[in-house]
Short mmCIF file of C-alpha atoms in Angstrom, two decimals:
data_model
loop_
_atom_site.label_atom_id
_atom_site.label_comp_id
_atom_site.label_asym_id
_atom_site.label_seq_id
_atom_site.Cartn_x
_atom_site.Cartn_y
_atom_site.Cartn_z
CA MET A 432 -42.48 -305.36 -62.51
CA SER A 433 -43.17 -305.39 -66.24
CA ASP A 434 -40.87 -307.11 -68.73
CA LEU A 435 -41.85 -304.73 -71.55
CA PRO A 436 -39.00 -302.82 -73.24
CA LYS A 437 -38.44 -299.12 -72.68
CA CYS A 438 -39.38 -296.68 -75.42
CA PRO A 439 -36.51 -296.33 -77.93
CA GLU A 440 -37.45 -292.67 -78.56
CA CYS A 441 -37.78 -291.16 -75.08
CA GLY A 442 -36.70 -293.99 -72.76
CA SER A 443 -40.02 -294.13 -70.92
CA GLU A 444 -40.68 -297.28 -68.89
CA TYR A 445 -44.48 -296.96 -69.15
CA THR A 446 -44.87 -298.77 -72.50
CA TYR A 447 -47.80 -301.06 -73.20
CA GLU A 448 -48.84 -303.63 -75.80
CA ASP A 449 -51.46 -302.90 -78.43
CA ARG A 450 -51.98 -305.94 -80.67
CA ALA A 451 -48.67 -306.40 -82.55
CA LEU A 452 -47.15 -303.10 -81.40
CA TYR A 453 -45.54 -301.56 -78.36
CA VAL A 454 -46.80 -298.04 -77.60
CA CYS A 455 -45.28 -295.26 -75.47
CA PRO A 456 -47.96 -293.13 -73.76
CA GLU A 457 -45.54 -290.25 -73.16
CA CYS A 458 -44.27 -289.57 -76.71
CA ALA A 459 -46.84 -291.65 -78.70
CA HIS A 460 -44.08 -293.64 -80.43
CA GLU A 461 -45.16 -297.06 -81.77
CA TRP A 462 -42.85 -299.88 -82.79
CA SER A 463 -43.21 -303.50 -83.81
CA MET A 464 -42.81 -306.30 -81.29
CA ASN A 465 -40.46 -308.22 -83.62
CA THR A 466 -38.02 -305.30 -83.84
CA ALA A 467 -38.05 -304.53 -80.11
CA GLY A 468 -34.53 -304.22 -78.80
CA GLU A 469 -33.10 -303.66 -82.26
CA SER A 470 -32.27 -300.19 -83.47
CA VAL A 471 -33.38 -300.82 -87.04
CA GLU A 472 -34.94 -297.79 -88.65
CA GLU A 473 -37.94 -298.82 -90.73
CA VAL A 474 -37.83 -297.03 -94.08
CA ARG A 475 -41.07 -296.60 -95.98
CA ALA A 476 -40.67 -295.97 -99.69
CA ILE A 477 -43.02 -293.28 -100.97
CA LYS A 478 -44.13 -293.94 -104.55
CA ASP A 479 -45.84 -291.79 -107.15
CA ALA A 480 -48.95 -292.74 -109.17
CA ASN A 481 -46.83 -294.84 -111.57
CA GLY A 482 -44.96 -296.71 -108.84
CA ASN A 483 -41.67 -294.78 -109.10
CA VAL A 484 -39.90 -294.20 -105.79
CA LEU A 485 -39.80 -290.52 -104.80
CA GLU A 486 -36.89 -288.82 -103.04
CA ASN A 487 -36.33 -285.43 -101.43
CA GLY A 488 -35.55 -282.77 -104.04
CA ASP A 489 -37.34 -284.50 -106.92
CA THR A 490 -39.51 -282.67 -109.44
CA VAL A 491 -43.03 -284.02 -109.91
CA THR A 492 -46.05 -283.21 -112.07
CA VAL A 493 -49.64 -283.11 -110.80
CA ILE A 494 -51.83 -285.65 -112.66
CA LYS A 495 -55.27 -284.45 -111.51
CA ASP A 496 -56.94 -281.09 -110.84
CA LEU A 497 -56.70 -280.57 -107.08
CA LYS A 498 -58.93 -278.12 -105.21
CA VAL A 499 -57.11 -276.20 -102.48
CA LYS A 500 -59.04 -276.69 -99.26
CA GLY A 501 -60.37 -273.43 -97.80
CA SER A 502 -59.80 -271.51 -101.02
CA SER A 503 -61.19 -271.13 -104.51
CA LEU A 504 -57.78 -271.95 -106.02
CA VAL A 505 -57.15 -275.09 -108.07
CA VAL A 506 -53.84 -276.82 -108.82
CA LYS A 507 -54.20 -277.71 -112.49
CA VAL A 508 -53.14 -280.92 -114.25
CA GLY A 509 -49.57 -280.68 -115.50
CA THR A 510 -48.38 -278.26 -112.80
CA LYS A 511 -44.69 -278.93 -112.12
CA VAL A 512 -43.63 -278.96 -108.48
CA ARG A 513 -39.89 -278.64 -107.91
CA ASN A 514 -37.77 -279.56 -104.92
CA ILE A 515 -40.30 -281.66 -102.99
CA ARG A 516 -39.73 -282.78 -99.40
CA LEU A 517 -41.07 -286.13 -98.18
CA VAL A 518 -42.80 -286.21 -94.80
CA ASP A 519 -44.70 -288.74 -92.70
CA GLY A 520 -48.47 -288.59 -92.55
CA ASP A 521 -51.48 -288.78 -94.80
CA HIS A 522 -50.06 -286.16 -97.17
CA ASP A 523 -46.60 -287.47 -98.11
CA ILE A 524 -45.20 -284.43 -99.96
CA ASP A 525 -44.43 -280.99 -98.56
CA CYS A 526 -43.79 -278.42 -101.31
CA LYS A 527 -44.22 -274.87 -102.55
CA ILE A 528 -46.30 -274.29 -105.68
CA ASP A 529 -45.77 -271.11 -107.69
CA GLY A 530 -48.81 -268.83 -107.44
CA ILE A 531 -50.34 -270.79 -104.57
CA GLY A 532 -47.67 -271.12 -101.88
CA PRO A 533 -46.71 -273.85 -99.41
CA MET A 534 -48.85 -276.96 -99.56
CA LYS A 535 -48.99 -280.67 -98.80
CA LEU A 536 -49.80 -283.22 -101.50
CA LYS A 537 -50.59 -286.90 -101.59
CA SER A 538 -48.11 -288.94 -103.59
CA GLU A 539 -50.91 -290.74 -105.44
CA PHE A 540 -51.74 -287.52 -107.35
CA VAL A 541 -48.27 -286.84 -108.75
CA LYS A 542 -45.83 -288.48 -111.16
CA LYS A 543 -42.06 -288.17 -111.19
CA VAL A 544 -40.55 -286.15 -114.03
#
């Protein structure tokens, strides 16, 4: 029998090691080997282009013209985005831009107001 810990997310016993991580094949959850057994939630601070920490509900300003993929629309420099929501993934910010609609942005292209 394996001495690997069960998945903290779904409780699966079929976990495996991948370099410095444990991985659950059922729910795809990954966690560090040094925090195994501890229920410490790892918090990743999302920062804007100037290094300021962003939080849910903040207002940010776009610092670069951004082409909207699959459209001819462009989000212009200086566009204010209100009430952002932080999410995990490549695009850190989930928001709604007036005149364009719902969209995801990378935090490196915005600054906190």
